[in-house]
PDB file of C-alpha atoms in Angstrom:
ATOM      1  CA  UNK A   1      -8.820 -19.655  26.438  1.00 67.00           C
ATOM      2  CA  UNK A   2      -8.715 -16.360  28.376  1.00 88.00           C
ATOM      3  CA  UNK A   3     -11.752 -14.149  27.816  1.00 95.00           C
ATOM      4  CA  UNK A   4     -10.548 -10.579  27.159  1.00 97.00           C
ATOM      5  CA  UNK A   5     -14.031  -9.169  26.513  1.00 97.00           C
ATOM      6  CA  UNK A   6     -15.239  -6.296  28.698  1.00 97.00           C
ATOM      7  CA  UNK A   7     -18.753  -4.896  28.794  1.00 96.00           C
ATOM      8  CA  UNK A   8     -18.100  -1.351  27.596  1.00 96.00           C
ATOM      9  CA  UNK A   9     -15.586   1.435  27.129  1.00 97.00           C
ATOM     10  CA  UNK A  10     -15.886   2.478  30.775  1.00 97.00           C
ATOM     11  CA  UNK A  11     -14.708  -0.934  31.956  1.00 97.00           C
ATOM     12  CA  UNK A  12     -12.033  -1.032  29.268  1.00 97.00           C
ATOM     13  CA  UNK A  13     -10.488   2.201  30.533  1.00 98.00           C
ATOM     14  CA  UNK A  14     -10.309   1.229  34.191  1.00 97.00           C
ATOM     15  CA  UNK A  15      -6.932   2.119  35.648  1.00 97.00           C
ATOM     16  CA  UNK A  16      -6.095   5.083  33.435  1.00 97.00           C
ATOM     17  CA  UNK A  17      -4.846   7.982  35.554  1.00 97.00           C
ATOM     18  CA  UNK A  18      -3.427  11.471  35.215  1.00 98.00           C
ATOM     19  CA  UNK A  19       0.123  11.777  33.876  1.00 98.00           C
ATOM     20  CA  UNK A  20       0.171   8.388  32.173  1.00 98.00           C
ATOM     21  CA  UNK A  21       1.725   7.641  28.787  1.00 98.00           C
ATOM     22  CA  UNK A  22      -0.743   6.345  26.196  1.00 98.00           C
ATOM     23  CA  UNK A  23      -0.456   5.118  22.620  1.00 98.00           C
ATOM     24  CA  UNK A  24      -3.256   5.825  20.155  1.00 97.00           C
ATOM     25  CA  UNK A  25      -3.512   3.889  16.903  1.00 97.00           C
ATOM     26  CA  UNK A  26      -4.542   5.524  13.655  1.00 93.00           C
ATOM     27  CA  UNK A  27      -3.203   7.779  10.932  1.00 90.00           C
ATOM     28  CA  UNK A  28      -4.946  11.122  10.650  1.00 83.00           C
ATOM     29  CA  UNK A  29      -8.553  10.104  11.227  1.00 87.00           C
ATOM     30  CA  UNK A  30      -8.202   6.607   9.765  1.00 90.00           C
ATOM     31  CA  UNK A  31      -8.395   3.803  12.295  1.00 93.00           C
ATOM     32  CA  UNK A  32      -8.453   5.943  15.431  1.00 95.00           C
ATOM     33  CA  UNK A  33      -9.987   4.551  18.660  1.00 96.00           C
ATOM     34  CA  UNK A  34     -12.939   6.938  18.664  1.00 96.00           C
ATOM     35  CA  UNK A  35     -14.741   5.438  21.654  1.00 97.00           C
ATOM     36  CA  UNK A  36     -11.675   5.399  23.911  1.00 97.00           C
ATOM     37  CA  UNK A  37     -10.772   9.001  23.058  1.00 97.00           C
ATOM     38  CA  UNK A  38     -14.325  10.231  23.683  1.00 96.00           C
ATOM     39  CA  UNK A  39     -14.417   8.469  27.050  1.00 97.00           C
ATOM     40  CA  UNK A  40     -11.072   9.921  28.149  1.00 98.00           C
ATOM     41  CA  UNK A  41     -12.438  13.370  27.298  1.00 97.00           C
ATOM     42  CA  UNK A  42     -15.449  12.682  29.561  1.00 97.00           C
ATOM     43  CA  UNK A  43     -13.246  11.354  32.345  1.00 97.00           C
ATOM     44  CA  UNK A  44     -11.159  14.514  32.332  1.00 97.00           C
ATOM     45  CA  UNK A  45      -7.901  12.584  32.664  1.00 97.00           C
ATOM     46  CA  UNK A  46      -5.095  15.119  32.270  1.00 97.00           C
ATOM     47  CA  UNK A  47      -1.338  15.454  32.019  1.00 97.00           C
ATOM     48  CA  UNK A  48      -1.203  12.719  29.393  1.00 98.00           C
ATOM     49  CA  UNK A  49       1.768  11.943  27.197  1.00 98.00           C
ATOM     50  CA  UNK A  50       0.302  10.746  23.903  1.00 97.00           C
ATOM     51  CA  UNK A  51       2.164   8.660  21.349  1.00 97.00           C
ATOM     52  CA  UNK A  52       0.411   8.879  17.996  1.00 96.00           C
ATOM     53  CA  UNK A  53       1.370   9.514  14.394  1.00 93.00           C
ATOM     54  CA  UNK A  54      -0.443  12.858  14.579  1.00 89.00           C
ATOM     55  CA  UNK A  55      -3.349  14.399  16.470  1.00 87.00           C
ATOM     56  CA  UNK A  56      -6.292  14.284  14.075  1.00 81.00           C
ATOM     57  CA  UNK A  57      -8.138  17.562  13.553  1.00 84.00           C
ATOM     58  CA  UNK A  58      -9.294  20.340  15.874  1.00 84.00           C
ATOM     59  CA  UNK A  59     -12.712  18.916  16.713  1.00 85.00           C
ATOM     60  CA  UNK A  60     -12.165  15.180  16.383  1.00 89.00           C
ATOM     61  CA  UNK A  61      -9.802  12.463  17.513  1.00 88.00           C
ATOM     62  CA  UNK A  62      -6.962  13.556  19.776  1.00 92.00           C
ATOM     63  CA  UNK A  63      -7.865  17.130  18.871  1.00 91.00           C
ATOM     64  CA  UNK A  64     -10.660  16.830  21.452  1.00 93.00           C
ATOM     65  CA  UNK A  65      -8.114  16.081  24.184  1.00 95.00           C
ATOM     66  CA  UNK A  66      -5.955  18.997  23.036  1.00 93.00           C
ATOM     67  CA  UNK A  67      -8.930  21.343  23.230  1.00 93.00           C
ATOM     68  CA  UNK A  68      -9.509  20.335  26.847  1.00 94.00           C
ATOM     69  CA  UNK A  69      -5.783  20.722  27.685  1.00 95.00           C
ATOM     70  CA  UNK A  70      -5.646  17.080  28.752  1.00 97.00           C
ATOM     71  CA  UNK A  71      -2.404  16.388  26.871  1.00 96.00           C
ATOM     72  CA  UNK A  72       0.887  17.696  28.233  1.00 97.00           C
ATOM     73  CA  UNK A  73       3.146  16.083  25.628  1.00 97.00           C
ATOM     74  CA  UNK A  74       2.691  14.779  22.075  1.00 95.00           C
ATOM     75  CA  UNK A  75       5.128  12.307  20.550  1.00 96.00           C
ATOM     76  CA  UNK A  76       4.296  12.335  16.838  1.00 94.00           C
ATOM     77  CA  UNK A  77       5.758  12.375  13.358  1.00 93.00           C
ATOM     78  CA  UNK A  78       3.957  15.522  12.179  1.00 86.00           C
ATOM     79  CA  UNK A  79       1.407  18.145  13.196  1.00 82.00           C
ATOM     80  CA  UNK A  80      -1.056  17.341  10.418  1.00 75.00           C
ATOM     81  CA  UNK A  81      -4.320  19.214   9.930  1.00 78.00           C
ATOM     82  CA  UNK A  82      -4.712  20.201  13.573  1.00 84.00           C
ATOM     83  CA  UNK A  83      -4.489  23.982  14.003  1.00 87.00           C
ATOM     84  CA  UNK A  84      -4.827  23.732  17.789  1.00 89.00           C
ATOM     85  CA  UNK A  85      -1.892  21.318  17.920  1.00 89.00           C
ATOM     86  CA  UNK A  86       0.182  23.823  15.946  1.00 88.00           C
ATOM     87  CA  UNK A  87      -0.908  26.742  18.124  1.00 91.00           C
ATOM     88  CA  UNK A  88      -0.125  24.993  21.411  1.00 93.00           C
ATOM     89  CA  UNK A  89       3.239  23.787  20.089  1.00 91.00           C
ATOM     90  CA  UNK A  90       4.338  27.238  18.859  1.00 92.00           C
ATOM     91  CA  UNK A  91       3.124  28.965  22.037  1.00 94.00           C
ATOM     92  CA  UNK A  92       5.005  26.552  24.272  1.00 93.00           C
ATOM     93  CA  UNK A  93       1.852  25.291  25.977  1.00 93.00           C
ATOM     94  CA  UNK A  94       2.423  21.786  24.683  1.00 94.00           C
ATOM     95  CA  UNK A  95       5.611  19.740  24.869  1.00 96.00           C
ATOM     96  CA  UNK A  96       6.140  18.156  21.441  1.00 94.00           C
ATOM     97  CA  UNK A  97       8.622  15.533  20.298  1.00 94.00           C
ATOM     98  CA  UNK A  98       8.587  15.184  16.527  1.00 92.00           C
ATOM     99  CA  UNK A  99      10.343  12.064  15.259  1.00 93.00           C
ATOM    100  CA  UNK A 100      10.637  10.413  11.836  1.00 95.00           C
ATOM    101  CA  UNK A 101       7.564   8.363  10.978  1.00 95.00           C
ATOM    102  CA  UNK A 102       9.506   5.154  10.428  1.00 96.00           C
ATOM    103  CA  UNK A 103      11.298   5.616  13.757  1.00 97.00           C
ATOM    104  CA  UNK A 104       7.933   6.080  15.468  1.00 97.00           C
ATOM    105  CA  UNK A 105       6.718   2.791  14.006  1.00 97.00           C
ATOM    106  CA  UNK A 106       9.918   0.947  14.918  1.00 97.00           C
ATOM    107  CA  UNK A 107       9.972   2.233  18.510  1.00 98.00           C
ATOM    108  CA  UNK A 108       6.427   0.876  18.868  1.00 98.00           C
ATOM    109  CA  UNK A 109       7.442  -2.428  17.327  1.00 97.00           C
ATOM    110  CA  UNK A 110      10.504  -2.655  19.578  1.00 98.00           C
ATOM    111  CA  UNK A 111       8.311  -2.217  22.651  1.00 98.00           C
ATOM    112  CA  UNK A 112       5.937  -4.861  21.276  1.00 97.00           C
ATOM    113  CA  UNK A 113       8.799  -7.327  20.808  1.00 97.00           C
ATOM    114  CA  UNK A 114      10.467  -6.566  24.135  1.00 96.00           C
ATOM    115  CA  UNK A 115      13.537  -5.081  22.448  1.00 97.00           C
ATOM    116  CA  UNK A 116      14.912  -2.195  24.567  1.00 98.00           C
ATOM    117  CA  UNK A 117      16.323  -0.123  21.701  1.00 98.00           C
ATOM    118  CA  UNK A 118      17.047  -0.049  17.973  1.00 98.00           C
ATOM    119  CA  UNK A 119      19.572   1.550  15.650  1.00 98.00           C
ATOM    120  CA  UNK A 120      18.235   3.553  12.722  1.00 97.00           C
ATOM    121  CA  UNK A 121      19.908   5.777  10.112  1.00 97.00           C
ATOM    122  CA  UNK A 122      16.917   8.138  10.120  1.00 96.00           C
ATOM    123  CA  UNK A 123      17.783  11.516  11.590  1.00 95.00           C
ATOM    124  CA  UNK A 124      21.545  11.108  11.772  1.00 96.00           C
ATOM    125  CA  UNK A 125      23.271  14.475  11.357  1.00 95.00           C
ATOM    126  CA  UNK A 126      20.103  16.405  12.254  1.00 95.00           C
ATOM    127  CA  UNK A 127      18.485  17.745  15.430  1.00 92.00           C
ATOM    128  CA  UNK A 128      16.799  14.357  15.815  1.00 92.00           C
ATOM    129  CA  UNK A 129      20.153  12.811  16.765  1.00 95.00           C
ATOM    130  CA  UNK A 130      21.275  15.501  19.233  1.00 94.00           C
ATOM    131  CA  UNK A 131      22.251  14.024  22.585  1.00 95.00           C
ATOM    132  CA  UNK A 132      21.766  10.442  21.370  1.00 96.00           C
ATOM    133  CA  UNK A 133      24.265   7.644  20.964  1.00 97.00           C
ATOM    134  CA  UNK A 134      25.425   7.064  17.399  1.00 97.00           C
ATOM    135  CA  UNK A 135      27.359   4.163  15.936  1.00 97.00           C
ATOM    136  CA  UNK A 136      28.739   3.067  12.603  1.00 98.00           C
ATOM    137  CA  UNK A 137      27.728  -0.225  11.018  1.00 98.00           C
ATOM    138  CA  UNK A 138      29.394  -1.228   7.754  1.00 97.00           C
ATOM    139  CA  UNK A 139      30.490   2.341   7.152  1.00 97.00           C
ATOM    140  CA  UNK A 140      27.047   3.886   7.741  1.00 97.00           C
ATOM    141  CA  UNK A 141      26.041   5.925  10.796  1.00 98.00           C
ATOM    142  CA  UNK A 142      23.042   5.025  12.921  1.00 98.00           C
ATOM    143  CA  UNK A 143      21.180   6.615  15.836  1.00 98.00           C
ATOM    144  CA  UNK A 144      20.183   4.658  18.946  1.00 98.00           C
ATOM    145  CA  UNK A 145      16.470   5.018  19.659  1.00 98.00           C
ATOM    146  CA  UNK A 146      14.793   3.541  22.740  1.00 98.00           C
ATOM    147  CA  UNK A 147      11.588   1.525  22.695  1.00 98.00           C
ATOM    148  CA  UNK A 148       8.538   3.340  24.036  1.00 98.00           C
ATOM    149  CA  UNK A 149       7.430   2.719  27.612  1.00 97.00           C
ATOM    150  CA  UNK A 150       3.661   3.262  27.621  1.00 98.00           C
ATOM    151  CA  UNK A 151       0.995   2.482  30.199  1.00 98.00           C
ATOM    152  CA  UNK A 152      -1.893   1.987  27.754  1.00 98.00           C
ATOM    153  CA  UNK A 153      -2.236   1.356  24.035  1.00 98.00           C
ATOM    154  CA  UNK A 154      -5.642   2.150  22.520  1.00 98.00           C
ATOM    155  CA  UNK A 155      -6.322   0.268  19.299  1.00 97.00           C
ATOM    156  CA  UNK A 156      -9.107   0.292  16.719  1.00 97.00           C
ATOM    157  CA  UNK A 157      -9.796  -2.841  14.659  1.00 97.00           C
ATOM    158  CA  UNK A 158     -12.506  -3.958  12.265  1.00 97.00           C
ATOM    159  CA  UNK A 159     -13.248  -7.368  13.756  1.00 98.00           C
ATOM    160  CA  UNK A 160     -12.186  -9.163  16.895  1.00 98.00           C
ATOM    161  CA  UNK A 161     -13.178 -11.995  19.215  1.00 97.00           C
ATOM    162  CA  UNK A 162     -13.255 -12.538  22.965  1.00 97.00           C
ATOM    163  CA  UNK A 163      -9.700 -13.919  22.905  1.00 97.00           C
ATOM    164  CA  UNK A 164      -8.428 -10.584  21.552  1.00 97.00           C
ATOM    165  CA  UNK A 165      -7.642 -11.761  18.022  1.00 98.00           C
ATOM    166  CA  UNK A 166      -7.892  -8.811  15.634  1.00 98.00           C
ATOM    167  CA  UNK A 167      -8.470  -8.118  11.951  1.00 98.00           C
ATOM    168  CA  UNK A 168      -7.906  -4.640  10.525  1.00 97.00           C
ATOM    169  CA  UNK A 169      -9.505  -3.244   7.398  1.00 95.00           C
ATOM    170  CA  UNK A 170      -7.715  -1.358   4.643  1.00 94.00           C
ATOM    171  CA  UNK A 171      -5.683   1.697   5.574  1.00 91.00           C
ATOM    172  CA  UNK A 172      -7.072   1.613   9.125  1.00 91.00           C
ATOM    173  CA  UNK A 173      -4.379  -0.989   9.733  1.00 93.00           C
ATOM    174  CA  UNK A 174      -1.638   1.736   9.805  1.00 94.00           C
ATOM    175  CA  UNK A 175      -0.033   2.095  13.275  1.00 96.00           C
ATOM    176  CA  UNK A 176      -2.548  -0.118  15.077  1.00 97.00           C
ATOM    177  CA  UNK A 177      -0.755  -3.483  14.701  1.00 97.00           C
ATOM    178  CA  UNK A 178       2.604  -2.107  15.901  1.00 97.00           C
ATOM    179  CA  UNK A 179       1.019  -0.660  19.027  1.00 98.00           C
ATOM    180  CA  UNK A 180      -0.686  -3.904  20.062  1.00 97.00           C
ATOM    181  CA  UNK A 181       1.272  -5.316  22.975  1.00 97.00           C
ATOM    182  CA  UNK A 182       3.589  -2.285  23.020  1.00 98.00           C
ATOM    183  CA  UNK A 183       2.184  -1.003  26.321  1.00 98.00           C
ATOM    184  CA  UNK A 184       1.491  -2.513  29.720  1.00 98.00           C
ATOM    185  CA  UNK A 185      -2.210  -2.750  28.830  1.00 98.00           C
ATOM    186  CA  UNK A 186      -3.574  -2.906  25.278  1.00 98.00           C
ATOM    187  CA  UNK A 187      -7.237  -2.007  24.839  1.00 98.00           C
ATOM    188  CA  UNK A 188      -8.846  -2.845  21.497  1.00 98.00           C
ATOM    189  CA  UNK A 189     -12.187  -1.501  20.339  1.00 98.00           C
ATOM    190  CA  UNK A 190     -13.764  -3.212  17.357  1.00 98.00           C
ATOM    191  CA  UNK A 191     -16.648  -2.604  14.991  1.00 97.00           C
ATOM    192  CA  UNK A 192     -17.663  -6.252  15.163  1.00 97.00           C
ATOM    193  CA  UNK A 193     -17.031  -8.453  18.196  1.00 97.00           C
ATOM    194  CA  UNK A 194     -17.657 -12.002  17.006  1.00 97.00           C
ATOM    195  CA  UNK A 195     -17.856 -15.366  18.831  1.00 95.00           C
ATOM    196  CA  UNK A 196     -14.716 -17.440  19.294  1.00 94.00           C
ATOM    197  CA  UNK A 197     -14.005 -19.611  16.288  1.00 94.00           C
ATOM    198  CA  UNK A 198     -15.665 -17.222  13.838  1.00 95.00           C
ATOM    199  CA  UNK A 199     -12.474 -15.592  12.544  1.00 97.00           C
ATOM    200  CA  UNK A 200     -10.443 -17.425   9.922  1.00 97.00           C
ATOM    201  CA  UNK A 201      -7.016 -17.968  11.555  1.00 96.00           C
ATOM    202  CA  UNK A 202      -5.345 -17.191   8.237  1.00 97.00           C
ATOM    203  CA  UNK A 203      -6.933 -13.721   8.198  1.00 96.00           C
ATOM    204  CA  UNK A 204      -5.986 -12.657  11.741  1.00 98.00           C
ATOM    205  CA  UNK A 205      -3.476  -9.794  11.775  1.00 97.00           C
ATOM    206  CA  UNK A 206      -2.832  -9.660  15.533  1.00 98.00           C
ATOM    207  CA  UNK A 207      -3.190 -12.695  17.848  1.00 97.00           C
ATOM    208  CA  UNK A 208      -4.925 -12.220  21.179  1.00 97.00           C
ATOM    209  CA  UNK A 209      -1.700 -12.613  23.187  1.00 97.00           C
ATOM    210  CA  UNK A 210      -1.010  -8.931  22.439  1.00 97.00           C
ATOM    211  CA  UNK A 211      -4.384  -7.694  23.764  1.00 98.00           C
ATOM    212  CA  UNK A 212      -5.574  -7.458  27.381  1.00 98.00           C
ATOM    213  CA  UNK A 213      -9.058  -5.937  26.887  1.00 98.00           C
ATOM    214  CA  UNK A 214     -11.483  -5.851  23.968  1.00 98.00           C
ATOM    215  CA  UNK A 215     -14.927  -4.320  23.594  1.00 98.00           C
ATOM    216  CA  UNK A 216     -17.589  -3.646  20.993  1.00 97.00           C
ATOM    217  CA  UNK A 217     -17.361  -0.023  19.877  1.00 95.00           C
ATOM    218  CA  UNK A 218     -20.347   2.011  18.750  1.00 93.00           C
ATOM    219  CA  UNK A 219     -21.441   5.077  16.776  1.00 90.00           C
ATOM    220  CA  UNK A 220     -18.308   5.342  14.640  1.00 89.00           C
ATOM    221  CA  UNK A 221     -18.218   8.521  12.579  1.00 84.00           C
ATOM    222  CA  UNK A 222     -15.192   7.578  10.441  1.00 82.00           C
ATOM    223  CA  UNK A 223     -14.688  11.133   9.289  1.00 77.00           C
ATOM    224  CA  UNK A 224     -12.691  11.823   6.138  1.00 76.00           C
ATOM    225  CA  UNK A 225      -9.882  14.301   6.755  1.00 73.00           C
ATOM    226  CA  UNK A 226      -9.556  15.495   3.152  1.00 75.00           C
ATOM    227  CA  UNK A 227     -12.479  14.428   0.997  1.00 79.00           C
ATOM    228  CA  UNK A 228     -11.619  14.348  -2.696  1.00 83.00           C
ATOM    229  CA  UNK A 229     -14.135  13.367  -5.341  1.00 86.00           C
ATOM    230  CA  UNK A 230     -14.109  13.270  -9.127  1.00 85.00           C
ATOM    231  CA  UNK A 231     -16.049  15.909 -11.004  1.00 83.00           C
ATOM    232  CA  UNK A 232     -19.120  14.714 -12.814  1.00 82.00           C
ATOM    233  CA  UNK A 233     -18.694  14.044 -16.513  1.00 76.00           C
TER     234      UNK A 233
END
């Protein structure tokens, strides 16, 4: 069995260059590849096109790359809680492509499956469909959307092994599974990197065939974007 394990985040990110297209798993701050993002900030890689549901918050997640002006284009479903994202978008500093959330997920999944394009009803008759091919199926109109073409996909999982098999935990599953294998190189960081044979095959969400590199992450903050608690009785 091929050993996908690398020593650290530095080795995992070898080959990333300016002006590449990268996918980042997560939803808000849940399940984001914290170690990979922090390392890209240190590397100073710039001109990136980032495919992610949103861009976290100002001082965490992809917001750190936005602060350093390392992202030239965001492909997302919404702006979220990131004021800097909003400011750069409205000022024209940042190229932004906002697409329906389901379409974002399906374009990732299409790339993962090797399907060049999909038809979806989402966005028909709106600005989303402008300039795109449309077609009727059974009396309903659909928009042709192309699969993403990304250089790297950065994934966060709960557990994994040296073969690249992954298990996600709770809501951190979100966009991560669809992005595995959807880029030329998929890099997975995990909270627990366990020996081969440790994971129950019936519990594995993503088989190792979709992962090229895996490493043990560290110092996860797991911030809560909007903390809500019950008042004391």
